[in-house]
Short mmCIF file of C-alpha atoms in Angstrom, two decimals:
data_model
loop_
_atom_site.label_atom_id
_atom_site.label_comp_id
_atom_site.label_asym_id
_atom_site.label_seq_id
_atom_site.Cartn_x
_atom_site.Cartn_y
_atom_site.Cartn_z
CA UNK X 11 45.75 104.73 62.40
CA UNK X 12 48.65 102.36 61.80
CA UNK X 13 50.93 102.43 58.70
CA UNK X 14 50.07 102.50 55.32
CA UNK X 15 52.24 99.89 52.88
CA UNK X 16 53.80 101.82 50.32
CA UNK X 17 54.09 100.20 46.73
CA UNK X 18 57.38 98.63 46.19
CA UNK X 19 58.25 95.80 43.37
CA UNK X 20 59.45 93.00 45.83
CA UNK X 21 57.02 90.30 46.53
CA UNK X 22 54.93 90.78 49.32
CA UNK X 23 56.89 88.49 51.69
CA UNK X 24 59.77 90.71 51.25
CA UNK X 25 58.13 94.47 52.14
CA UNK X 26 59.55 96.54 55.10
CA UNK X 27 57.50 99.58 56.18
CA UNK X 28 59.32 102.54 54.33
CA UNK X 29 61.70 101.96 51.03
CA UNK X 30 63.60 104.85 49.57
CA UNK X 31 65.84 104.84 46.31
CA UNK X 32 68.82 107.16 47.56
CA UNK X 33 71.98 105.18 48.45
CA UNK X 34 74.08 106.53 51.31
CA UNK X 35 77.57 106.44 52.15
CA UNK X 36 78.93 103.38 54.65
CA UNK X 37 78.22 104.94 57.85
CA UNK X 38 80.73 103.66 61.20
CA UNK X 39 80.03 103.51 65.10
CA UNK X 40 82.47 102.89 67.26
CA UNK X 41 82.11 102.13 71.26
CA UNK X 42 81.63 100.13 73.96
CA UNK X 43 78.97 97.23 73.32
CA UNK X 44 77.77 97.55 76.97
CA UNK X 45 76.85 101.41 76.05
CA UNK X 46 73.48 101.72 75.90
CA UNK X 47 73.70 105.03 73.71
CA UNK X 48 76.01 102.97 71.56
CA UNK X 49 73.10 100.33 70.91
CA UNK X 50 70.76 102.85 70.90
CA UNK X 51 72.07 105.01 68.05
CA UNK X 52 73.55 101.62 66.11
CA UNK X 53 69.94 100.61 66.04
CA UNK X 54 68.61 104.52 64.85
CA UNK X 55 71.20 103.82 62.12
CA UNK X 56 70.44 100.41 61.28
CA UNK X 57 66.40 101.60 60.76
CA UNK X 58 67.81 104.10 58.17
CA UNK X 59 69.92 101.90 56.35
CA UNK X 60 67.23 98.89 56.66
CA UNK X 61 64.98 101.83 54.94
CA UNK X 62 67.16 102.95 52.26
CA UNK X 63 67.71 99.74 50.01
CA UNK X 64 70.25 99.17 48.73
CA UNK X 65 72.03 101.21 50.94
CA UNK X 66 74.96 99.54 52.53
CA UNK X 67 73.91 98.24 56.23
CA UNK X 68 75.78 99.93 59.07
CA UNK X 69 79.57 98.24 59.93
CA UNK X 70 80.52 98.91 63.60
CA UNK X 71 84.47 97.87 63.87
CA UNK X 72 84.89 95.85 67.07
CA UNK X 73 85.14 98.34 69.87
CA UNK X 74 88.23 99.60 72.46
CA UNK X 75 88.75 97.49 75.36
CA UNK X 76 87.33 99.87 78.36
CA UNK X 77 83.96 99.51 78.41
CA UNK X 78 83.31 103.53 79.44
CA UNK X 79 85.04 104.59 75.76
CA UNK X 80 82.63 106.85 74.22
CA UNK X 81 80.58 106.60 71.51
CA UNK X 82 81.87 107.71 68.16
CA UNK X 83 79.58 108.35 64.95
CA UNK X 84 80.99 108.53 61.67
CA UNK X 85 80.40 109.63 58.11
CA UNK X 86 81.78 110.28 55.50
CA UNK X 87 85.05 112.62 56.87
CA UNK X 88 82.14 113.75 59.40
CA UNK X 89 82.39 112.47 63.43
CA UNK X 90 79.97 112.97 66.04
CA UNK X 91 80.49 112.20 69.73
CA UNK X 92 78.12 112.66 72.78
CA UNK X 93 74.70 112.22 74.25
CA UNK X 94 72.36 109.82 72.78
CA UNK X 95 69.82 112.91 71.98
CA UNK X 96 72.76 114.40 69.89
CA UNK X 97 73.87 111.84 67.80
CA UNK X 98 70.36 110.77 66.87
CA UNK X 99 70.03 114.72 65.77
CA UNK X 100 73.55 114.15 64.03
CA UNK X 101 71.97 110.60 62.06
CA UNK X 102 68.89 112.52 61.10
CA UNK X 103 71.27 115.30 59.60
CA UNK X 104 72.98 112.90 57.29
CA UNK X 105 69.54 111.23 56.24
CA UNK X 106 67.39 114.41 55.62
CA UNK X 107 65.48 112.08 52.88
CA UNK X 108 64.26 109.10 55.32
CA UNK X 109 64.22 112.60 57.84
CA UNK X 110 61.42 114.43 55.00
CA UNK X 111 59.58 110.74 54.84
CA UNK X 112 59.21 109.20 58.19
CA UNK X 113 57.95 113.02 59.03
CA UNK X 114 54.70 112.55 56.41
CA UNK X 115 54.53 109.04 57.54
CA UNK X 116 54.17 109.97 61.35
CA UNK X 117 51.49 112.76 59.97
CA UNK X 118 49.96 110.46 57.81
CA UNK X 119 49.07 107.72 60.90
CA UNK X 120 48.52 110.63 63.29
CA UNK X 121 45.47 111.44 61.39
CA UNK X 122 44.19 107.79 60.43
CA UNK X 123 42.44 107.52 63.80
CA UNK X 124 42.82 107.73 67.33
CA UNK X 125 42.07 111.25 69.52
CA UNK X 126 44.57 113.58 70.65
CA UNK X 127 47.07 113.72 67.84
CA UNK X 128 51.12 113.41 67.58
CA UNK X 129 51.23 116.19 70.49
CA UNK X 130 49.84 113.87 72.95
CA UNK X 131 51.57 110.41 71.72
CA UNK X 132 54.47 112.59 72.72
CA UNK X 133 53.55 114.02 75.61
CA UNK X 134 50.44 111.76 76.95
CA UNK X 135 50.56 107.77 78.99
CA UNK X 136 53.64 106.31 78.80
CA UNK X 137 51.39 102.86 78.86
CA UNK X 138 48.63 104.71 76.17
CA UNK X 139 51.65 105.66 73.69
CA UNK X 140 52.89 101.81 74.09
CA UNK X 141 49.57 100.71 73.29
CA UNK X 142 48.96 102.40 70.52
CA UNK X 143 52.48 101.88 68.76
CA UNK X 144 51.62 98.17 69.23
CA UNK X 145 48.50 98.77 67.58
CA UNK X 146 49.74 100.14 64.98
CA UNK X 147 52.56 97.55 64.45
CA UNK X 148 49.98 94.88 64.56
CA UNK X 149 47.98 96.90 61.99
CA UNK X 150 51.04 96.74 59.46
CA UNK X 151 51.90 92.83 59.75
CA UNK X 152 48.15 92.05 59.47
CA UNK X 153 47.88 94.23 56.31
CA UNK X 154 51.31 92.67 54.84
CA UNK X 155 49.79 89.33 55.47
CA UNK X 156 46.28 89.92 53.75
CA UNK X 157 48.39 91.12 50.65
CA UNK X 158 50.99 88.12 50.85
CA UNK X 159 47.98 85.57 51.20
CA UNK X 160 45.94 87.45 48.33
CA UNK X 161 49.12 86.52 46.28
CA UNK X 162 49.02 83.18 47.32
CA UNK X 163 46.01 82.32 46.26
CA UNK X 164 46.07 84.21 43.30
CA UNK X 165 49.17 82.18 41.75
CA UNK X 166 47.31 79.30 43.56
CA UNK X 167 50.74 76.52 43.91
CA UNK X 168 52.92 78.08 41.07
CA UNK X 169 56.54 79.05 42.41
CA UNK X 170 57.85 82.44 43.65
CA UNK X 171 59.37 84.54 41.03
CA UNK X 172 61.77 85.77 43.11
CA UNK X 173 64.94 83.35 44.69
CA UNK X 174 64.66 84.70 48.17
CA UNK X 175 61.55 83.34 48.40
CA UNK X 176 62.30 79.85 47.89
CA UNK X 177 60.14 76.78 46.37
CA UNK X 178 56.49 77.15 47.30
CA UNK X 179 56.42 75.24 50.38
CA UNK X 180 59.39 77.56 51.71
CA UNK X 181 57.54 80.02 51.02
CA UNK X 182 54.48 78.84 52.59
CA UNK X 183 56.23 78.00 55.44
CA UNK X 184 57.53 81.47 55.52
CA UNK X 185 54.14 83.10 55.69
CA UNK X 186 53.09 80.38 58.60
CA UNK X 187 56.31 81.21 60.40
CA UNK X 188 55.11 85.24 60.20
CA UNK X 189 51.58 84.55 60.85
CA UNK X 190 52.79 82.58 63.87
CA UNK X 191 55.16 85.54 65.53
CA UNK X 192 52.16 88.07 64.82
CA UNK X 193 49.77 85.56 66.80
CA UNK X 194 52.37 85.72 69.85
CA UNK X 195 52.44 89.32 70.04
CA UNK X 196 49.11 89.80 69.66
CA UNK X 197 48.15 87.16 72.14
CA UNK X 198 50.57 88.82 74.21
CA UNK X 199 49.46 92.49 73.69
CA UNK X 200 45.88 91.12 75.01
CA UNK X 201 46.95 89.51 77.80
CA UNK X 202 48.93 93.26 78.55
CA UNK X 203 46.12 95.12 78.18
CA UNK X 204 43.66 92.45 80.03
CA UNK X 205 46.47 92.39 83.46
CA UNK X 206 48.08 96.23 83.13
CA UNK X 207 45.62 98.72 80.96
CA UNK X 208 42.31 97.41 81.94
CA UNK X 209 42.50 97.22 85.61
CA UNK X 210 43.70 100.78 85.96
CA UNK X 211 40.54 101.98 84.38
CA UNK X 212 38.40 99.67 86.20
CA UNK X 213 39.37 100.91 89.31
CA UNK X 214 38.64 104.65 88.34
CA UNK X 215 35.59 103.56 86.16
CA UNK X 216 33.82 99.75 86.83
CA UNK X 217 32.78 98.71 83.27
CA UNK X 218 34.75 100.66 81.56
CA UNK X 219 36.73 97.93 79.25
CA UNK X 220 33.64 95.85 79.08
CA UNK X 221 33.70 95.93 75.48
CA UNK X 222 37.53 95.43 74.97
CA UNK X 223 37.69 92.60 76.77
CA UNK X 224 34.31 91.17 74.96
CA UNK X 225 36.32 91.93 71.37
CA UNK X 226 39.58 89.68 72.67
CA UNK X 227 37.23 86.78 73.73
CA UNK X 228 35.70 86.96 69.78
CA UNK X 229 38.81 87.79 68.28
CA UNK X 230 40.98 84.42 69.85
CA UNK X 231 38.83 81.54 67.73
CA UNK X 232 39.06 83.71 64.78
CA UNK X 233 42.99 83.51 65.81
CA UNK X 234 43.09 79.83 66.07
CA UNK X 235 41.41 78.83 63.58
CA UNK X 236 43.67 80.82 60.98
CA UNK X 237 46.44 78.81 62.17
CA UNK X 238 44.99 75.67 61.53
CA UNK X 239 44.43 76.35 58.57
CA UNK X 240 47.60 77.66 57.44
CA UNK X 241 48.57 73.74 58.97
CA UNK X 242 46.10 72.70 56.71
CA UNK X 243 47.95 74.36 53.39
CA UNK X 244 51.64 73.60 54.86
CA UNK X 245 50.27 69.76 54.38
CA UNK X 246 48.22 69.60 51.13
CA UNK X 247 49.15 69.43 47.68
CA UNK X 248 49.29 72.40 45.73
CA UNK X 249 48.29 69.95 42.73
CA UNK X 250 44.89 69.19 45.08
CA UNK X 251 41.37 70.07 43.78
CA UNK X 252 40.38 72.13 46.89
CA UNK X 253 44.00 73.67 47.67
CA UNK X 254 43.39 76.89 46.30
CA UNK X 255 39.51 77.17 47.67
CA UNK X 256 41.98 76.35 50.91
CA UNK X 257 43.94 79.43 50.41
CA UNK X 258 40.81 81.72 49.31
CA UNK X 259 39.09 80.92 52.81
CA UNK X 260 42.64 81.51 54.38
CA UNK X 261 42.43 84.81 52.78
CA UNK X 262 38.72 85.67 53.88
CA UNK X 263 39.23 84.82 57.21
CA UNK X 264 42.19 87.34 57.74
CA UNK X 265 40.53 89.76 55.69
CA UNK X 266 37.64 89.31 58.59
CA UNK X 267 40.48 89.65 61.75
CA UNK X 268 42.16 92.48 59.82
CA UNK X 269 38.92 94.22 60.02
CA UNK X 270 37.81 93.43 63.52
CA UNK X 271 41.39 94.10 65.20
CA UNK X 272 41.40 97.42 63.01
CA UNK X 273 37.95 98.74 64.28
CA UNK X 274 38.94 97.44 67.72
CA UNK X 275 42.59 99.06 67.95
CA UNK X 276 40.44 102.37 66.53
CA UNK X 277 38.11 102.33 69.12
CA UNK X 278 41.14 102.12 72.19
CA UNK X 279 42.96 104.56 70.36
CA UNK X 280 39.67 107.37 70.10
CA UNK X 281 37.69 106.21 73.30
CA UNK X 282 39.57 104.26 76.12
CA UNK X 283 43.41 105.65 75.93
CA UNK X 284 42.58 109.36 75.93
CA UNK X 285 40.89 109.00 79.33
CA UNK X 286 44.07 107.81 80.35
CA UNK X 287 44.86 111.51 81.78
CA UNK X 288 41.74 111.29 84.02
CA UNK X 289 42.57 108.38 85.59
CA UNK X 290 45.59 110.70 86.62
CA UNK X 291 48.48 108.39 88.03
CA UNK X 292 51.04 109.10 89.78
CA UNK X 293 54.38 109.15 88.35
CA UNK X 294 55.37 106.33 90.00
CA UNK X 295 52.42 104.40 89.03
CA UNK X 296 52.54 105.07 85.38
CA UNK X 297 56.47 103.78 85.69
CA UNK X 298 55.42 100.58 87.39
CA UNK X 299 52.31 100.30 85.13
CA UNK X 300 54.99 100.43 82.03
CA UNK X 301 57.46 98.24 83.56
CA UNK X 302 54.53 95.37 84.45
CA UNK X 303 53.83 95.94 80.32
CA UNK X 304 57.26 94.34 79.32
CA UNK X 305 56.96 91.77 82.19
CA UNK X 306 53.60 90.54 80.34
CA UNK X 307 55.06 90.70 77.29
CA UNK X 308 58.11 88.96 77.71
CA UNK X 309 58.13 86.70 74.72
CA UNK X 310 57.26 90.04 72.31
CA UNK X 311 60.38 92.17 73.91
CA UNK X 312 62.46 89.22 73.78
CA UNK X 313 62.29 87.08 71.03
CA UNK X 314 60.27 89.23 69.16
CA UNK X 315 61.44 92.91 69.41
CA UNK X 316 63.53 93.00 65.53
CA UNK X 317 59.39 92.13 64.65
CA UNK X 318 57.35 94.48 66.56
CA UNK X 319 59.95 97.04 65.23
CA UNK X 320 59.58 96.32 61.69
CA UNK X 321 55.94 97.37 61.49
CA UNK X 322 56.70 100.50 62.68
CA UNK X 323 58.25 103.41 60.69
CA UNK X 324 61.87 104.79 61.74
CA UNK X 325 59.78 107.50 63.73
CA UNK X 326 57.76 105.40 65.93
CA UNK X 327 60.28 102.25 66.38
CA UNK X 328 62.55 105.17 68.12
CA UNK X 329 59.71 106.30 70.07
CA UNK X 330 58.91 102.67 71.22
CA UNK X 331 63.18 102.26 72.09
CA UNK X 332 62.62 105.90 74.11
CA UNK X 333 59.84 103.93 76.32
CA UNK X 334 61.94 101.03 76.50
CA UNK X 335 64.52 102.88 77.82
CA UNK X 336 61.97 104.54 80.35
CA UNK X 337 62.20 100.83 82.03
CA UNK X 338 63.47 100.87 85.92
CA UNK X 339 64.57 97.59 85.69
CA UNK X 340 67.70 98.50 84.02
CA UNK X 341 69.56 95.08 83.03
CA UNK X 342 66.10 94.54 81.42
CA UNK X 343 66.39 97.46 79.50
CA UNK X 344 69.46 97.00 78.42
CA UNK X 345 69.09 93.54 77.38
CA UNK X 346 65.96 94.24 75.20
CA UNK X 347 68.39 97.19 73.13
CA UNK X 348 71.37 95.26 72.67
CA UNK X 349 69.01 92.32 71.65
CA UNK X 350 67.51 94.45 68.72
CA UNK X 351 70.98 95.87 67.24
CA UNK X 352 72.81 92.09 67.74
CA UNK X 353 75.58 93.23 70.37
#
């Protein structure tokens, strides 16, 4: 389940999900910004070009006046025009590389846990395939943050090598800042699944989440008391006696939620979300059900969409913009895209 962190030479603050060597030509989208096929291919672009470093980031000239122009997709002497569906076929075309990858990667996680396979992630719950994409989001920015902290305390106070990091209290600061966002969503994604996920299955099955909800209660001190003690290294002296001890026990007690929030997403993912098909909503339950998701989670799909969507692959950040664009509320829906590609 989740993503697995491919090897890359940048320091662990600085890894993204999927890197690929191949440098692509400067790719151009032209439209209205108030089309949401125009914001939702810019950002299908933008995850390929974020992927491909040091390929040159997607340059979208400012866009004709009337706000029904169409959307235009260029490379190279190449232009496609049309539906969303086609010009995410078209991108995928002119990437076949990142195409091949994200492909293996979407195998890879399909077979790291959870019941039912890719099939049914397409096919199953609208509010089990959100689940389980935040899972395995979560999964990725916990991992990243075990590995950045394991470097910390390894080097123990000495500066970054590399510039972008900063001194080593920017880059402390940096990893509290991260640790911070992934607290919010995952505070968030509880609360979701505590007011939206479990009460559906209570009502078919009493009991059912007993367990779940038991985990979230455990998991929440664990939570709190990594923060404090990132507070703790943000103040202290890297020149102190017990600093690095400081950031060893940092690093054991994430190990220890990376663990438990691991066996916990790989238990909803096998167990509870499969018998989301029994529970057997109605369409217009299952819509309301997903719309009540992003309610909850307004700070994540606000604020924080750009960082739920970089622990996810290209593959399964466009499946998570396909649900968001399952959303009734439509100026919702169209606020969270445009949010995430900066129109």
């Amino acid at each position: 389940m989740g993503n697995c962190l491919r090897s890359s030479d940048n320091l662990t603050a600085e890894i993204l999900p999927h890197a690929a060597s191949t440098v692509y030509p400067t790719v151009r989208l032209r439209g209205s910004p108030n089309s949401i096929v125009a914001a939702y291919t810019h950002f299908a672009n933008l995850r390929d070009a974020v992927s491909s470093s040091p390929a040159p980031v997607a340059q979208p000239p400012p866009p004709p006046p009337r706000s029904a122009a169409p959307v235009v997709f260029r490379v190279g002497p190449e232009v496609a025009s049309g539906s969303r569906d086609a010009l995410v076929r078209f991108i995928d075309l002119k990437f076949p590389d990142l195409a091949e990858e994200d492909e293996a990667a979407a195998a890879e996680s399909g077979g790291c846990g959870g019941g039912g396979g890719r099939r049914e992630e397409e096919t199953g719950s609208v509010v089990a395939r959100v689940t389980r994409l935040q899972h395995r989001s979560m999964t990725w920015h916990l991992e990243r943050l075990v590995k950045w902290v394991e470097d910390l305390a390894t080097r123990g106070g000495a500066r970054a090598v590399d510039p972008k990091v900063g001194t080593w209290k920017m880059e402390v600061a940096k990893f509290g800042r991260s640790y911070s966002r992934l607290l919010e969503v995952m505070l968030e994604h509880a609360q979701m699944e505590e007011r939206v996920l479990f009460p559906i299955f209570d009502r078919a099955d009493r009991g059912l989440c007993k367990a779940a909800k038991e985990e979230h209660a455990r998991d929440l001190p664990i939570m709190n008391g990594i923060k404090e003690i990132i507070k703790s290294v943000e103040v202290l002296d890297s020149r102190s006696p017990n600093y690095r001890d400081t950031l060893f026990n940092l690093s054991t007690r994430l190990k220890s939620l990376q663990g438990q929030c691991k066996q916990h997403f790989m238990e909803e993912d096998s167990e509870l979300l499969p018998m989301m098909e029994a529970v057997e909503l109605s369409k217009e339950q299952e819509e309301s059900a997903l719309e009540q998701c992003f309610v909850v989670m307004q700070g994540t799909h606000g604020r924080l969409l750009k960082f739920l969507l970089e622990g996810l692959p290209p593959h399964d950040a466009m499946k998570y913009l396909d649900l968001i664009s399952m959303c009734r509320d439509k100026e919702r829906m169209e606020s969270m895209l445009r949010m995430v590609v900066g129109y």
